[in-house]
Every structure is written in structure tokens, then in C-alpha cells.
Amino acid sequence: MIVHKKPEPTKVPGFWEIPSISFPIHIAKNFAKHVNILPDVEYWSPFLNSKTCNYLRDIFLESMILAPVSINGLMDQSYGIGSKRATGWSLQLSDMLSEFIIPHLNEKFCSAKTSTDWWQENPKKNQAWLPVQVSPLFRFMKYESGGEHYAHYDAGFMYEDGIHRTLKSFVIYLTTNQSGATRFIRNHLEDIDVWDRDHSDWNRRALKEEVLYSFLPQEGSILIFDHRICHDVDVYLGEENLPRIIIRGDIIYQAKSL
């Protein structure tokens, strides 16, 4: 059993106890996985059906929790136009999404070049990891016209039991937009061991020639990728005065040999 620890409300932007979910989570009837050119990146579209996206979008907006963060995703800095967030906590939503996500993920075997946090606090250097659950921490994000997020790297959360940790990020798109793509960025670190890489946030926009691949927001789709793959959110142009709304979450893995 995984023992989850709720974050301190003052340490995250817009902490939100997600209310009991009274609606069912439904996978799309035409659920499909798509092949792309990037290793350790998966794109499923559609994943959730439109009604489920509407429900999730509504509970977020009805919460009225919209904590602003900067273009580097920081709540204590106000430069640039970033996003507005509610950092949600829900074991119920974790269980509901796990039912549909975890069975479609494979065991993960890690090496020195694997772009995720498998090696820290891992004295036995376990390299094989099994996906077990969606984390109960969810970042609901709303981007308005001009909003963006400079290139950055996500980070794993290590559980105190030494067995469990998050290794992958996911983005569920709750809106369809013609801008504000999630883009994977060339950083020339792939030949460096992961523990020797510089994972600092970028302080500038990525150039067009640095973009490896991009995914425009499509309602109901999900993007799943290793934490330490460099990515950004391109400038959202705010078409038709509609926001770009996503859920950012994490996948918990368990060391296979323990």
C-alpha cells in the first residue's frame, strides 16, 4: 500500500481539496495510441470522452482557485504571462484515472541515459520499475492569451518507503486550441548521464530550430513522458477568447526487485 502525503497548502500554488467526484470517468469509445518520433513519449488521442472533460473543466473553474505563476511556473515570481493554477488533491480521482491509464503502460527499464529520476535515493540501483498508480496530486492549469511556460524539466517525487516514486509526467488536455502547443525541446544532453545533466529552467523562449516535436491541445487527449525530457508550452494566442485548460499529473512506479 502506498502512503500518500498531502502537500503543505502554503508550499504549492492554489492548494485545492478536490470535492467528491459524483460523475463517472469515461474513456473515449475510439481511444487510440499514436506513434511519434520521440522515445519515452506517448500520445493517446482521444483518451477521455468529451463529457468527462466538461465535468473536470467545470469543477476546476467552479473552485474559483486561480493562483498565478510565472513563465517558469513559480508562484513567488511574477515576470511574464504564465498560467493560473489550482493544485488539486484527490485520492478518488487518482483511483479513477489509474483504472484507465496504468493498464496501458509498460514496465520501465532505466539506464544512465534514461531521462527520469530513477537513480536518486536508490542504493541498490534498481533499474526495473512497474507502473502502479496515478499520483493524487493534480495541477489544473488555465492559460489565457499570451500565456506560456519556458522550457523546463519536471522532477520525480520520492516516497518515504524507498520503493515508490514518480517517473513520468502526464498532460490531459481539457480544451481544443490552435496554439499553446506542448513542445519537446532539443537540449543536446542525451549523451550525458542523467545524474550529470543540468536540469535548470530556461530563461528564454526556445527557438524554432530547437523544437523536436509539438502537440497542440486536443480535448480528451493525454501526453505521457519521462520527467526529465525538456519541454515547454508555446505562447497561447487566446483564440476566440477561450482559455487553454489542462491537468498536469504524475505516474507512480514501484521498484520491481523489492
Short mmCIF file of C-alpha atoms in Angstrom, two decimals:
data_model
loop_
_atom_site.label_atom_id
_atom_site.label_comp_id
_atom_site.label_asym_id
_atom_site.label_seq_id
_atom_site.Cartn_x
_atom_site.Cartn_y
_atom_site.Cartn_z
CA MET A 1 0.00 0.00 0.00
CA ILE A 2 1.30 3.44 -0.94
CA VAL A 3 1.18 6.02 1.84
CA HIS A 4 0.43 9.39 0.25
CA LYS A 5 1.38 12.63 1.96
CA LYS A 6 -0.70 15.70 1.23
CA PRO A 7 1.42 18.79 0.41
CA GLU A 8 1.53 21.76 2.73
CA PRO A 9 -1.02 24.24 1.31
CA THR A 10 1.39 27.18 1.57
CA LYS A 11 4.08 25.39 -0.45
CA VAL A 12 2.09 24.97 -3.67
CA PRO A 13 0.15 27.46 -5.83
CA GLY A 14 -3.56 27.43 -5.07
CA PHE A 15 -3.94 24.30 -2.94
CA TRP A 16 -7.34 22.72 -3.54
CA GLU A 17 -9.06 19.79 -1.88
CA ILE A 18 -10.94 18.44 -4.88
CA PRO A 19 -14.54 17.71 -3.79
CA SER A 20 -16.03 14.25 -4.02
CA ILE A 21 -16.49 13.39 -7.69
CA SER A 22 -20.07 12.41 -8.43
CA PHE A 23 -19.64 11.83 -12.15
CA PRO A 24 -18.08 8.79 -13.86
CA ILE A 25 -14.78 8.99 -15.72
CA HIS A 26 -15.28 7.58 -19.21
CA ILE A 27 -12.64 6.65 -21.73
CA ALA A 28 -13.37 7.65 -25.33
CA LYS A 29 -15.02 4.97 -27.46
CA ASN A 30 -12.40 5.42 -30.17
CA PHE A 31 -9.44 5.50 -27.75
CA ALA A 32 -6.18 5.19 -29.68
CA LYS A 33 -2.43 5.31 -29.12
CA HIS A 34 -0.41 7.24 -31.70
CA VAL A 35 3.14 6.56 -32.82
CA ASN A 36 5.52 9.51 -32.65
CA ILE A 37 9.21 10.02 -33.28
CA LEU A 38 10.22 10.58 -29.66
CA PRO A 39 11.38 7.80 -27.32
CA ASP A 40 9.73 7.65 -23.89
CA VAL A 41 6.84 9.87 -25.04
CA GLU A 42 3.32 8.50 -25.54
CA TYR A 43 0.33 10.28 -27.06
CA TRP A 44 -3.18 8.84 -26.74
CA SER A 45 -5.94 10.63 -28.59
CA PRO A 46 -8.72 10.52 -27.83
CA PHE A 47 -8.35 9.26 -24.26
CA LEU A 48 -11.19 10.76 -22.19
CA ASN A 49 -14.57 11.46 -23.73
CA SER A 50 -15.95 14.97 -24.12
CA LYS A 51 -18.45 14.70 -21.27
CA THR A 52 -15.71 13.72 -18.82
CA CYS A 53 -13.58 16.67 -19.97
CA ASN A 54 -16.53 19.00 -19.44
CA TYR A 55 -17.04 17.71 -15.89
CA LEU A 56 -13.36 18.09 -14.99
CA ARG A 57 -13.17 21.54 -16.53
CA ASP A 58 -16.29 22.67 -14.68
CA ILE A 59 -15.16 21.55 -11.21
CA PHE A 60 -11.87 23.37 -11.73
CA LEU A 61 -13.48 26.63 -12.84
CA GLU A 62 -16.16 26.41 -10.14
CA SER A 63 -13.43 26.13 -7.49
CA MET A 64 -12.52 29.77 -8.24
CA ILE A 65 -8.92 28.89 -7.33
CA LEU A 66 -6.66 30.55 -9.89
CA ALA A 67 -3.22 31.16 -8.39
CA PRO A 68 -0.94 32.95 -10.88
CA VAL A 69 2.50 31.53 -11.67
CA SER A 70 5.31 32.92 -13.83
CA ILE A 71 6.58 31.72 -17.20
CA ASN A 72 8.85 29.38 -15.22
CA GLY A 73 5.89 28.03 -13.23
CA LEU A 74 6.91 29.75 -10.00
CA MET A 75 4.36 31.21 -7.59
CA ASP A 76 6.78 33.63 -5.90
CA GLN A 77 7.78 35.38 -9.12
CA SER A 78 5.53 37.42 -11.39
CA TYR A 79 7.53 38.02 -14.58
CA GLY A 80 5.92 37.29 -17.92
CA ILE A 81 2.50 35.75 -18.50
CA GLY A 82 2.40 32.20 -17.22
CA SER A 83 -0.72 30.32 -16.15
CA LYS A 84 -3.25 30.26 -13.32
CA ARG A 85 -3.35 27.12 -11.22
CA ALA A 86 -5.18 25.07 -8.68
CA THR A 87 -3.04 22.36 -7.12
CA GLY A 88 -5.65 19.68 -6.54
CA TRP A 89 -5.55 16.72 -4.17
CA SER A 90 -7.85 13.73 -4.69
CA LEU A 91 -7.30 10.05 -3.93
CA GLN A 92 -10.62 9.40 -5.63
CA LEU A 93 -9.57 10.97 -8.92
CA SER A 94 -6.25 9.13 -8.65
CA ASP A 95 -8.06 5.79 -8.43
CA MET A 96 -10.46 6.66 -11.23
CA LEU A 97 -7.73 7.68 -13.68
CA SER A 98 -5.44 4.82 -12.64
CA GLU A 99 -8.05 2.35 -13.86
CA PHE A 100 -7.69 3.69 -17.40
CA ILE A 101 -4.02 4.71 -17.54
CA ILE A 102 -1.97 2.10 -15.67
CA PRO A 103 -3.05 -0.98 -17.71
CA HIS A 104 -1.77 0.70 -20.88
CA LEU A 105 1.73 1.42 -19.53
CA ASN A 106 4.67 -0.96 -19.74
CA GLU A 107 7.37 -1.87 -17.26
CA LYS A 108 10.19 0.66 -17.41
CA PHE A 109 13.86 -0.33 -17.55
CA CYS A 110 16.20 2.56 -16.80
CA SER A 111 19.83 3.24 -17.67
CA ALA A 112 22.32 6.07 -17.23
CA LYS A 113 20.78 7.83 -20.22
CA THR A 114 17.12 7.49 -19.14
CA SER A 115 15.62 10.95 -18.68
CA THR A 116 13.90 10.49 -15.34
CA ASP A 117 14.63 10.34 -11.61
CA TRP A 118 15.16 6.60 -11.12
CA TRP A 119 18.65 6.79 -9.64
CA GLN A 120 18.39 9.12 -6.62
CA GLU A 121 17.87 7.56 -3.18
CA ASN A 122 18.27 4.17 -4.86
CA PRO A 123 21.22 2.45 -3.11
CA LYS A 124 20.53 -0.90 -4.79
CA LYS A 125 20.43 0.84 -8.18
CA ASN A 126 17.16 -0.84 -9.12
CA GLN A 127 16.67 -0.26 -12.84
CA ALA A 128 13.34 -2.02 -13.43
CA TRP A 129 10.15 -0.20 -12.42
CA LEU A 130 6.47 -1.11 -12.64
CA PRO A 131 3.67 1.47 -13.11
CA VAL A 132 1.24 1.18 -10.20
CA GLN A 133 -0.86 4.32 -9.72
CA VAL A 134 -1.64 7.86 -10.79
CA SER A 135 -0.46 10.36 -8.17
CA PRO A 136 -3.28 12.05 -6.18
CA LEU A 137 -1.66 15.46 -6.80
CA PHE A 138 -3.11 17.22 -9.85
CA ARG A 139 -2.15 20.63 -11.24
CA PHE A 140 -5.13 22.16 -13.01
CA MET A 141 -3.81 24.95 -15.25
CA LYS A 142 -5.56 27.71 -17.16
CA TYR A 143 -3.67 29.61 -19.85
CA GLU A 144 -5.11 32.85 -21.18
CA SER A 145 -3.96 34.95 -24.14
CA GLY A 146 -0.17 35.41 -24.03
CA GLY A 147 0.37 32.61 -21.51
CA GLU A 148 3.39 30.34 -21.93
CA HIS A 149 5.88 28.21 -19.98
CA TYR A 150 9.57 28.35 -20.88
CA ALA A 151 11.48 25.13 -21.48
CA HIS A 152 11.95 23.15 -18.30
CA TYR A 153 12.22 19.70 -16.76
CA ASP A 154 9.79 18.05 -14.38
CA ALA A 155 11.05 16.20 -11.32
CA GLY A 156 10.19 12.97 -9.56
CA PHE A 157 8.58 12.68 -6.13
CA MET A 158 10.27 10.11 -3.89
CA TYR A 159 8.08 8.27 -1.39
CA GLU A 160 9.48 7.68 2.08
CA ASP A 161 9.16 3.89 1.76
CA GLY A 162 12.07 3.89 -0.69
CA ILE A 163 10.08 1.67 -3.06
CA HIS A 164 7.77 4.10 -4.85
CA ARG A 165 8.44 7.25 -6.85
CA THR A 166 7.03 9.15 -9.80
CA LEU A 167 8.93 8.66 -13.06
CA LYS A 168 6.58 10.05 -15.70
CA SER A 169 4.54 13.22 -16.18
CA PHE A 170 1.25 13.42 -18.00
CA VAL A 171 -0.83 16.21 -19.50
CA ILE A 172 -4.56 15.75 -20.07
CA TYR A 173 -5.98 18.38 -22.39
CA LEU A 174 -9.44 19.59 -21.38
CA THR A 175 -9.77 22.04 -24.30
CA THR A 176 -9.00 22.08 -28.01
CA ASN A 177 -6.85 25.03 -29.08
CA GLN A 178 -4.97 26.10 -32.20
CA SER A 179 -1.97 27.43 -30.27
CA GLY A 180 -0.26 26.78 -26.95
CA ALA A 181 1.32 23.51 -28.07
CA THR A 182 3.31 21.33 -25.69
CA ARG A 183 6.71 21.15 -27.37
CA PHE A 184 9.67 18.88 -26.78
CA ILE A 185 12.94 20.75 -27.00
CA ARG A 186 16.40 19.68 -28.18
CA ASN A 187 18.87 20.26 -25.36
CA HIS A 188 21.91 18.21 -26.51
CA LEU A 189 22.07 16.34 -23.19
CA GLU A 190 21.14 12.88 -24.47
CA ASP A 191 24.76 11.64 -24.46
CA ILE A 192 25.36 12.78 -20.87
CA ASP A 193 24.49 10.54 -17.92
CA VAL A 194 21.26 11.75 -16.37
CA TRP A 195 22.89 12.47 -13.00
CA ASP A 196 25.41 14.83 -14.67
CA ARG A 197 22.90 16.87 -16.68
CA ASP A 198 21.92 20.48 -16.00
CA HIS A 199 18.16 20.48 -15.43
CA SER A 200 17.82 24.21 -14.80
CA ASP A 201 14.79 26.04 -16.19
CA TRP A 202 15.46 28.00 -19.36
CA ASN A 203 15.42 31.80 -19.16
CA ARG A 204 14.36 32.39 -22.76
CA ARG A 205 11.94 31.10 -25.37
CA ALA A 206 13.08 28.08 -27.35
CA LEU A 207 13.99 28.79 -30.96
CA LYS A 208 12.02 27.19 -33.78
CA GLU A 209 15.00 25.05 -34.77
CA GLU A 210 15.26 23.71 -31.20
CA VAL A 211 11.76 22.19 -31.30
CA LEU A 212 11.81 18.43 -31.84
CA TYR A 213 8.07 17.77 -31.82
CA SER A 214 4.92 19.56 -30.75
CA PHE A 215 1.39 18.59 -29.72
CA LEU A 216 -1.48 21.04 -29.99
CA PRO A 217 -4.17 20.82 -27.29
CA GLN A 218 -6.91 18.39 -28.31
CA GLU A 219 -9.76 17.87 -25.85
CA GLY A 220 -9.58 14.45 -24.23
CA SER A 221 -6.05 13.56 -25.36
CA ILE A 222 -3.21 12.68 -22.99
CA LEU A 223 0.55 13.09 -23.34
CA ILE A 224 2.77 10.89 -21.13
CA PHE A 225 6.55 11.32 -20.92
CA ASP A 226 9.63 10.83 -18.74
CA HIS A 227 10.04 13.60 -16.16
CA ARG A 228 13.43 14.88 -17.32
CA ILE A 229 12.64 15.32 -21.02
CA CYS A 230 12.93 19.02 -21.84
CA HIS A 231 9.60 20.58 -22.84
CA ASP A 232 7.76 23.88 -22.91
CA VAL A 233 4.36 25.43 -23.60
CA ASP A 234 4.37 27.65 -26.68
CA VAL A 235 2.64 31.03 -26.44
CA TYR A 236 -1.12 30.66 -26.29
CA LEU A 237 -2.76 33.20 -28.59
CA GLY A 238 -6.14 33.17 -26.88
CA GLU A 239 -8.22 32.45 -29.95
CA GLU A 240 -11.94 33.24 -29.60
CA ASN A 241 -11.24 34.47 -26.05
CA LEU A 242 -11.24 30.87 -24.83
CA PRO A 243 -8.67 29.54 -22.32
CA ARG A 244 -6.30 26.62 -22.69
CA ILE A 245 -7.00 24.22 -19.78
CA ILE A 246 -5.00 21.14 -18.84
CA ILE A 247 -4.36 18.75 -15.96
CA ARG A 248 -0.71 18.00 -15.19
CA GLY A 249 -0.15 14.84 -13.19
CA ASP A 250 2.39 12.13 -12.44
CA ILE A 251 2.64 8.35 -12.69
CA ILE A 252 3.87 6.41 -9.65
CA TYR A 253 6.19 3.44 -10.22
CA GLN A 254 7.39 0.69 -7.89
CA ALA A 255 10.86 -0.84 -7.92
CA LYS A 256 10.40 -4.30 -9.41
CA SER A 257 13.01 -6.15 -7.37
CA LEU A 258 11.64 -5.07 -3.98
#
